[in-house]
XYZ file of C-alpha atoms in Angstrom:
562
model
C -5.708 75.832 6.687
C -3.315 73.128 5.498
C -4.727 69.660 5.128
C -2.139 68.148 7.483
C -1.573 69.697 10.858
C 1.249 68.850 13.195
C -0.013 67.209 16.367
C 2.571 67.348 19.176
C -0.010 65.820 21.574
C -0.532 62.097 22.159
C -2.006 59.851 19.533
C -5.420 60.395 21.050
C -5.407 63.994 19.957
C -8.473 65.190 18.057
C -8.262 64.876 14.292
C -10.214 66.773 11.688
C -13.438 64.820 11.262
C -14.221 66.196 7.835
C -11.988 66.458 4.808
C -13.356 69.629 3.282
C -12.114 69.305 -0.299
C -10.859 66.677 -2.692
C -7.533 68.484 -2.927
C -7.023 67.922 0.809
C -7.749 64.228 0.346
C -5.269 64.071 -2.517
C -2.561 65.743 -0.403
C -3.191 63.316 2.427
C -2.878 60.351 0.063
C 0.333 61.822 -1.362
C 1.837 62.045 2.134
C 0.908 58.411 2.703
C 2.737 57.397 -0.470
C 5.836 59.304 0.680
C 5.941 57.724 4.135
C 7.873 54.507 3.244
C 10.742 56.518 1.733
C 11.516 58.642 4.797
C 15.035 57.907 6.039
C 15.293 60.427 8.887
C 13.599 59.098 12.009
C 12.684 62.546 13.312
C 10.881 63.422 10.076
C 9.206 60.019 10.059
C 8.026 60.560 13.644
C 6.633 63.959 12.768
C 4.717 62.542 9.820
C 3.475 59.689 12.004
C 2.097 62.218 14.485
C 0.353 63.958 11.609
C -1.152 60.844 10.045
C -2.298 58.987 13.145
C -5.144 61.377 14.066
C -6.589 60.962 10.579
C -6.166 57.205 10.844
C -8.007 57.086 14.164
C -10.999 58.764 12.502
C -10.795 56.942 9.179
C -13.695 54.634 10.089
C -16.000 57.648 10.581
C -14.415 60.065 8.128
C -16.854 62.456 6.491
C -15.738 63.336 2.981
C -17.390 66.197 1.142
C -19.697 64.856 -1.560
C -18.522 65.495 -5.086
C -18.983 63.853 -8.492
C -15.187 63.548 -8.604
C -15.231 61.038 -5.727
C -15.714 58.406 -8.411
C -12.049 58.871 -9.350
C -10.973 57.308 -6.031
C -11.099 53.567 -6.600
C -12.797 51.531 -5.300
C -14.105 54.107 -2.808
C -12.418 57.041 -1.038
C -12.950 55.452 2.395
C -11.276 52.152 1.542
C -8.480 53.924 -0.304
C -7.895 56.339 2.576
C -7.771 53.615 5.233
C -5.534 51.384 3.127
C -3.144 54.274 2.414
C -2.984 55.401 6.040
C -2.482 51.845 7.316
C 0.249 51.164 4.796
C 2.024 54.426 5.588
C 1.908 53.973 9.354
C 3.069 50.361 9.263
C 5.814 51.196 6.754
C 7.146 53.867 9.106
C 7.109 51.389 11.984
C 8.958 48.772 9.962
C 11.618 51.174 8.751
C 12.175 52.817 12.133
C 11.992 50.240 14.968
C 12.158 52.975 17.619
C 8.661 54.036 16.509
C 7.238 50.509 16.686
C 5.357 50.958 19.950
C 3.906 54.274 18.860
C 2.647 52.719 15.616
C 1.121 49.750 17.391
C -0.636 52.073 19.848
C -2.138 53.858 16.855
C -3.352 50.538 15.399
C -4.695 49.467 18.782
C -6.665 52.688 19.206
C -8.088 52.437 15.671
C -9.367 48.920 16.357
C -10.841 50.074 19.663
C -12.666 52.897 17.888
C -13.978 50.518 15.229
C -15.218 48.143 17.907
C -17.175 50.946 19.569
C -18.933 51.829 16.308
C -19.542 48.199 15.374
C -20.952 47.476 18.831
C -23.415 50.341 18.467
C -24.710 49.037 15.119
C -28.266 47.752 15.612
C -29.180 44.313 14.332
C -31.171 44.511 11.118
C -31.964 42.531 7.991
C -32.672 43.322 4.371
C -36.108 41.741 4.387
C -38.123 44.979 4.286
C -35.898 47.089 2.057
C -34.100 50.365 2.558
C -37.241 52.300 3.530
C -37.724 50.097 6.564
C -34.059 50.472 7.500
C -34.325 54.271 7.315
C -37.339 54.221 9.635
C -35.749 51.697 12.011
C -32.167 52.886 12.399
C -31.959 56.133 10.422
C -29.839 57.349 7.536
C -26.908 58.359 9.744
C -26.550 54.845 11.175
C -26.720 53.304 7.705
C -23.986 55.630 6.443
C -21.848 55.034 9.557
C -22.013 51.261 8.999
C -21.134 51.653 5.317
C -18.146 53.909 6.081
C -16.903 51.569 8.819
C -17.169 48.547 6.520
C -15.213 50.093 3.657
C -12.632 51.505 6.069
C -12.092 48.035 7.525
C -11.660 46.629 4.013
C -8.809 49.056 3.416
C -7.225 48.324 6.777
C -7.410 44.542 6.274
C -5.880 44.732 2.817
C -2.930 46.849 3.937
C -2.384 44.945 7.198
C -2.327 41.583 5.392
C 0.563 42.831 3.246
C 2.607 44.138 6.187
C 1.689 41.583 8.850
C 5.362 41.024 9.667
C 5.288 44.354 11.508
C 3.420 42.651 14.353
C 4.976 40.332 16.902
C 3.182 37.164 18.026
C 1.418 38.831 20.950
C 0.495 41.813 18.777
C -0.921 39.536 16.072
C -2.921 37.803 18.772
C -4.380 41.136 19.847
C -5.007 42.136 16.228
C -6.925 38.971 15.361
C -8.839 38.954 18.645
C -9.962 42.560 18.179
C -11.080 42.004 14.600
C -12.974 38.895 15.641
C -14.837 40.970 18.209
C -15.616 43.609 15.591
C -17.015 41.019 13.181
C -19.600 39.781 15.662
C -22.789 38.215 14.381
C -24.889 41.322 14.969
C -22.550 43.563 12.969
C -22.134 41.063 10.139
C -25.911 40.641 9.773
C -26.385 44.417 9.781
C -23.725 44.910 7.103
C -25.270 42.276 4.859
C -28.743 43.735 5.316
C -27.706 47.317 4.635
C -25.695 46.675 1.491
C -28.231 44.208 0.131
C -30.923 46.864 0.521
C -28.765 49.558 -1.040
C -28.228 47.434 -4.149
C -31.859 46.496 -4.683
C -34.088 49.282 -3.330
C -35.218 52.708 -4.475
C -33.134 55.198 -2.522
C -35.000 58.012 -0.696
C -31.904 60.070 0.158
C -29.078 61.656 -1.817
C -26.537 60.421 0.739
C -27.803 56.878 0.371
C -27.973 57.247 -3.398
C -24.215 57.920 -3.451
C -23.658 54.770 -1.429
C -25.841 52.851 -3.838
C -23.510 53.989 -6.625
C -20.469 52.836 -4.630
C -22.175 49.535 -3.846
C -22.868 48.921 -7.514
C -19.297 49.864 -8.404
C -17.959 47.255 -5.990
C -20.331 44.666 -7.430
C -19.289 45.526 -10.993
C -15.631 44.794 -10.199
C -16.456 41.445 -8.608
C -16.416 42.579 -4.964
C -20.042 42.957 -3.845
C -20.106 44.826 -0.563
C -21.377 42.741 2.311
C -20.431 40.302 5.019
C -18.635 37.894 2.688
C -16.278 40.596 1.404
C -15.343 41.512 4.975
C -14.794 37.842 5.767
C -12.528 37.531 2.742
C -10.381 40.417 3.968
C -10.284 39.009 7.492
C -9.319 35.509 6.349
C -6.659 36.952 4.049
C -5.087 38.555 7.111
C -5.255 35.225 8.955
C -3.386 33.548 6.091
C -0.633 36.145 6.434
C -0.460 35.666 10.203
C -0.313 31.873 9.953
C 2.191 31.904 7.078
C 4.647 33.827 9.242
C 4.456 30.993 11.782
C 5.853 28.461 9.276
C 7.919 30.500 6.789
C 10.505 33.239 7.022
C 9.396 36.735 6.091
C 12.350 37.263 3.729
C 11.308 34.180 1.766
C 7.655 35.247 1.713
C 8.659 38.517 0.059
C 9.790 36.621 -3.026
C 7.883 33.322 -2.984
C 4.462 31.923 -2.232
C 4.131 30.163 1.116
C 3.065 26.916 -0.570
C 6.141 26.955 -2.802
C 8.363 27.541 0.236
C 6.837 24.617 2.115
C 7.181 22.294 -0.875
C 10.787 23.293 -1.555
C 12.086 22.874 1.998
C 14.187 19.756 2.350
C 13.993 19.488 6.122
C 11.163 19.727 8.584
C 10.193 23.185 9.688
C 11.823 24.528 12.816
C 9.039 26.429 14.536
C 10.044 28.577 17.497
C 7.114 28.237 19.866
C 6.242 30.494 22.742
C 3.063 31.128 24.675
C 1.956 33.943 22.368
C 2.648 31.877 19.254
C 0.726 28.869 20.598
C -2.207 31.037 21.654
C -2.234 32.671 18.215
C -2.249 29.304 16.440
C -5.063 28.092 18.662
C -7.097 31.178 17.842
C -6.420 30.931 14.102
C -7.377 27.258 13.954
C -10.518 27.929 15.989
C -11.598 30.677 13.598
C -10.873 28.418 10.608
C -13.066 25.682 12.099
C -15.885 28.163 12.674
C -15.567 29.545 9.156
C -15.728 26.105 7.564
C -18.862 25.375 9.561
C -20.442 28.630 8.368
C -19.571 27.814 4.757
C -21.070 24.356 5.073
C -24.234 25.715 6.708
C -24.667 28.257 3.908
C -23.833 25.891 1.029
C -27.455 25.537 -0.114
C -28.072 29.292 -0.003
C -24.827 29.928 -1.866
C -26.041 27.899 -4.845
C -28.691 30.579 -5.404
C -26.261 33.483 -4.993
C -24.654 35.476 -7.783
C -21.493 34.313 -9.505
C -19.414 36.970 -7.748
C -20.791 36.036 -4.338
C -19.911 32.403 -5.016
C -16.396 33.409 -5.994
C -16.041 35.383 -2.768
C -17.180 32.342 -0.817
C -14.660 30.146 -2.635
C -11.948 32.707 -1.880
C -12.916 32.640 1.801
C -12.762 28.848 1.758
C -9.332 28.908 0.104
C -8.035 31.282 2.798
C -9.602 29.125 5.501
C -7.934 25.960 4.223
C -4.591 27.760 3.937
C -4.845 29.074 7.488
C -5.684 25.692 8.959
C -2.919 24.015 6.940
C -0.344 26.487 8.280
C -1.575 25.905 11.841
C -1.315 22.145 11.335
C 2.264 22.395 10.086
C 3.260 24.737 12.910
C 1.656 22.670 15.665
C -0.115 19.376 15.052
C -1.636 19.547 18.501
C -3.492 22.732 17.565
C -4.796 21.683 14.133
C -5.272 18.021 13.208
C -4.559 16.625 9.771
C -7.526 14.264 10.139
C -9.786 17.323 10.167
C -8.180 18.954 7.140
C -8.046 15.946 4.804
C -11.854 15.385 4.652
C -12.277 19.066 3.757
C -9.858 18.635 0.864
C -11.512 15.417 -0.320
C -14.980 16.942 -0.261
C -13.779 20.013 -2.151
C -11.900 18.153 -4.879
C -14.972 15.973 -5.407
C -17.119 19.031 -6.197
C -16.601 20.202 -9.815
C -18.273 23.554 -9.093
C -15.768 24.431 -6.381
C -12.803 23.071 -8.338
C -13.771 25.292 -11.264
C -12.506 28.189 -9.133
C -8.785 28.341 -9.920
C -7.733 29.896 -6.611
C -9.550 27.341 -4.480
C -8.418 24.478 -6.718
C -4.777 25.567 -6.442
C -4.984 25.637 -2.639
C -6.582 22.184 -2.456
C -4.154 20.561 -4.893
C -1.023 22.006 -3.340
C -2.280 21.301 0.171
C -2.471 17.619 -0.747
C 1.169 17.678 -1.808
C 2.234 19.464 1.379
C 0.312 17.078 3.613
C 1.918 14.144 1.820
C 5.332 15.611 2.561
C 4.703 16.046 6.275
C 2.494 12.978 6.693
C 3.527 10.308 4.202
C 0.663 8.039 5.255
C -1.697 10.176 3.162
C 0.502 10.115 0.043
C -0.846 6.800 -1.242
C -4.452 7.934 -0.923
C -3.764 11.256 -2.647
C -1.858 9.458 -5.429
C -5.178 7.807 -6.384
C -7.398 10.828 -5.772
C -5.477 13.174 -8.087
C -5.607 10.950 -11.201
C -9.337 10.551 -10.654
C -9.693 14.319 -10.576
C -7.633 14.743 -13.750
C -9.620 12.229 -15.796
C -13.027 13.388 -14.590
C -12.732 17.155 -14.753
C -13.110 19.743 -17.481
C -11.213 22.348 -15.464
C -8.868 24.865 -17.055
C -5.369 23.851 -18.103
C -3.809 25.825 -15.224
C -5.708 23.670 -12.730
C -4.784 20.478 -14.560
C -1.145 21.547 -14.586
C -1.284 22.185 -10.831
C -2.910 18.796 -10.254
C -0.265 17.059 -12.379
C 2.605 18.788 -10.566
C 1.122 17.891 -7.189
C 0.676 14.308 -8.378
C 4.290 14.190 -9.575
C 5.486 15.553 -6.236
C 3.525 12.927 -4.307
C 4.576 10.049 -6.568
C 8.238 11.010 -6.172
C 7.792 10.945 -2.401
C 6.654 7.344 -2.734
C 9.098 5.867 -5.264
C 10.162 5.948 -8.900
C 8.041 2.850 -9.469
C 5.040 4.866 -8.313
C 5.841 7.520 -10.926
C 6.068 4.898 -13.664
C 2.809 3.266 -12.567
C 1.097 6.654 -12.469
C 2.180 7.492 -16.020
C 0.986 4.144 -17.350
C -2.324 4.561 -15.537
C -2.894 7.954 -17.118
C -1.799 6.622 -20.505
C -4.337 3.814 -20.334
C -7.076 6.418 -20.063
C -6.327 7.645 -23.590
C -8.817 5.337 -25.238
C -12.133 5.807 -26.925
C -13.662 2.598 -25.594
C -15.450 2.466 -22.258
C -13.836 -0.854 -21.353
C -10.319 0.460 -21.886
C -11.058 3.605 -19.933
C -12.384 1.564 -17.042
C -9.019 -0.184 -16.752
C -7.157 3.078 -16.585
C -6.574 3.999 -12.975
C -6.544 1.436 -10.200
C -6.265 1.661 -6.475
C -8.035 0.787 -3.260
C -7.056 3.624 -0.962
C -8.447 6.644 -2.796
C -11.835 7.068 -1.180
C -13.973 9.935 -2.436
C -17.547 10.968 -2.114
C -19.340 9.113 -4.918
C -22.226 11.528 -5.116
C -19.793 14.229 -6.195
C -19.002 12.437 -9.443
C -16.142 10.069 -8.603
C -17.523 6.604 -9.280
C -15.759 3.417 -8.252
C -16.595 -0.027 -9.480
C -18.154 -2.455 -7.043
C -14.913 -4.248 -6.277
C -13.058 -0.961 -5.722
C -10.257 -1.996 -8.067
C -10.823 0.349 -10.978
C -12.371 3.656 -11.914
C -14.963 4.084 -14.657
C -15.520 7.219 -16.678
C -18.872 8.469 -17.852
C -18.389 11.133 -20.487
C -21.228 13.102 -22.001
C -20.557 14.342 -25.508
C -17.597 14.559 -27.863
C -16.566 17.986 -26.586
C -16.253 16.814 -22.974
C -14.438 13.663 -24.091
C -11.950 15.732 -26.088
C -11.400 18.095 -23.160
C -10.690 15.269 -20.721
C -8.386 13.492 -23.166
C -6.514 16.779 -23.565
C -6.276 17.086 -19.775
C -4.830 13.569 -19.515
C -2.203 14.290 -22.183
C -1.322 17.553 -20.445
C -1.069 15.755 -17.110
C 1.279 13.076 -18.482
C 3.595 15.748 -19.824
C 3.434 17.815 -16.621
C 4.186 14.811 -14.408
C 7.172 13.832 -16.537
C 8.454 17.408 -16.749
C 8.215 17.850 -12.972
C 10.372 14.762 -12.388
C 13.264 16.188 -14.456
C 14.504 12.682 -15.254
C 15.524 11.667 -18.785
C 14.237 8.117 -18.301
C 10.839 9.338 -17.118
C 10.720 11.794 -20.010
C 11.470 9.015 -22.506
C 8.778 6.823 -20.951
C 6.141 9.566 -21.102
C 7.031 10.311 -24.719
C 6.769 6.636 -25.585
C 3.350 6.362 -23.914
C 2.027 9.351 -25.824
C 3.397 8.368 -29.231
C 1.872 4.898 -28.905
C -1.547 6.562 -28.849
C -1.081 8.483 -32.100
C -3.639 7.433 -34.695
C -5.382 5.016 -32.304
C -8.088 7.246 -30.819
C -9.190 10.271 -32.808
C -7.825 13.359 -34.490
C -8.415 15.628 -31.494
C -6.235 13.437 -29.255
C -3.540 13.312 -31.941
C -3.436 17.114 -31.989
C -3.108 17.231 -28.184
C -0.255 14.710 -28.277
C 1.640 16.521 -31.031
C 1.489 19.852 -29.231
C 2.195 18.569 -25.725
C 5.039 16.241 -26.758
C 7.119 19.244 -27.719
C 7.175 20.314 -24.053
C 8.873 17.060 -23.084
C 11.857 17.663 -25.321
C 12.986 20.531 -23.124
C 13.853 18.035 -20.402
C 14.676 15.108 -22.674
C 17.799 13.820 -24.311
C 19.172 13.968 -27.847
C 17.688 10.598 -28.803
C 14.164 11.697 -27.896
C 14.628 14.986 -29.741
C 15.796 13.221 -32.889
C 12.935 10.720 -32.889
C 10.329 13.406 -32.284
C 11.661 15.584 -35.093
C 11.422 12.617 -37.455
C 7.846 12.113 -36.322
C 6.966 15.747 -37.024
C 8.490 15.484 -40.503
C 6.393 12.386 -41.220
C 3.227 14.010 -39.890
C 3.849 17.086 -42.025
C 4.337 14.926 -45.119
C 1.247 12.795 -44.462
C -0.817 15.865 -43.696
C 0.170 17.489 -46.950
C -0.560 14.337 -48.964
C -3.927 13.765 -47.261
C -4.820 17.485 -47.208
C -5.236 17.255 -43.445
C -5.168 20.909 -42.421
C -5.704 20.093 -38.732
C -2.535 18.023 -38.437
C -0.582 20.532 -40.476
C -1.762 23.290 -38.183
C -0.752 21.278 -35.113
C 2.781 20.826 -36.402
C 2.827 24.351 -37.760
C 2.268 25.760 -34.264
C 5.545 24.147 -33.229
C 7.396 25.703 -36.132
C 5.948 29.201 -35.683
């Protein structure tokens, strides 16, 4: 019997519930890969009729056990659902006449998933897998595991092809998934996978799922409620992004970059479906932020990968709410979003996550563009973050570019003042550092590590150890260069170069090395005069380094020559 049968009946026709061999699974996956390339609509419709029955049963698909299942990453159920979803949506996008048929297939799949999720009994991981087997049985445990991984595949594929759905269809999609991820189902999923990872398994079927669970955990995606929430929120980001940016632009650029590059305000075409969708998305984002805040204490005791998943969920939540705010200020309020951003940027643990940090930093720039009243406050918050963090250079670069964007929105004088403020931080004396960044409007949570003097006119730094001091000085130098480079103005470039060169030899060797290496980046956007003066400086440093046998300085200059 061939693995794919032609189904001339309706989409509700009965599909094979069991894929008998791995070769059949491989053929099915191959057909899914071929689907986007079908040009003939009749052939595409025939393949759609063949794939849909398998898709409708993907959440309960029984796959014959085999040691070779390990070759299907991350699991055969997630891979199968992702491949089928991608194929079906690709056919619908390429052949608009099949759109309704494809959506009916998606609608029926979600209905089927909801039935299984609704039948999942509430359980916890408190008594281990043995108790779960006695309470709900092995079949129910396996059904929940298959449904969860199938939904992961569906969410991943749907978030990449969300533009297939119209506003009303996206509303149905999000509403259905929200019903599936009810509290009872989420608790059951967390309990089952937690038990699978930590308990002695009494069954061969469950032992295979323990292997899959450990494989997911090893690649940084521990199976559980948080992973499902990440996939769901990723889909919400895609839905909300389409409300503020054009799909053709999103194919080539990040939504944040599109929003920052647009010269005019966004023209959002609102209708009842669009407004209802935005209201639903913002409501879910509010609920998710509340859940994250309620579980903050528990999360501190979780594994590193679980924390990263939570930070990813928070990043998606912030992005979703930001998009809703831009699309309709009546649906999502900026006064709700800004405190979230301030609390996050004040927490060094959260800002150590590059994805979350990038969302927070760019969101501040976007909010400043659409609501200039917040620009002044953010122009003080960002320098504080730069001079108090030991985050990676990519995060510092993002913070500096966001700061440059905000300062340019204010005025050129604001850019100049910002550069001088950062430059004043390059000092090894506490008194000089305390005079570095001034401002009265940048309010942050002091318990998070941002400490203002009593009069609120200056910021003091408390550095612990030479290594941390060197890291922060390097961040400040990097930020000065990034701000100047983002402005693309010869005068600003010359000013930044002057500020940096004035600090050479006045602090310590580590800062000198940072300045020498970073100054070279400024020349790209500078003029001939700056290039000539910097080359003379490098020649002098090379000569002095050779005379003084200073291998560190020679190495710093040598990097530029290599």
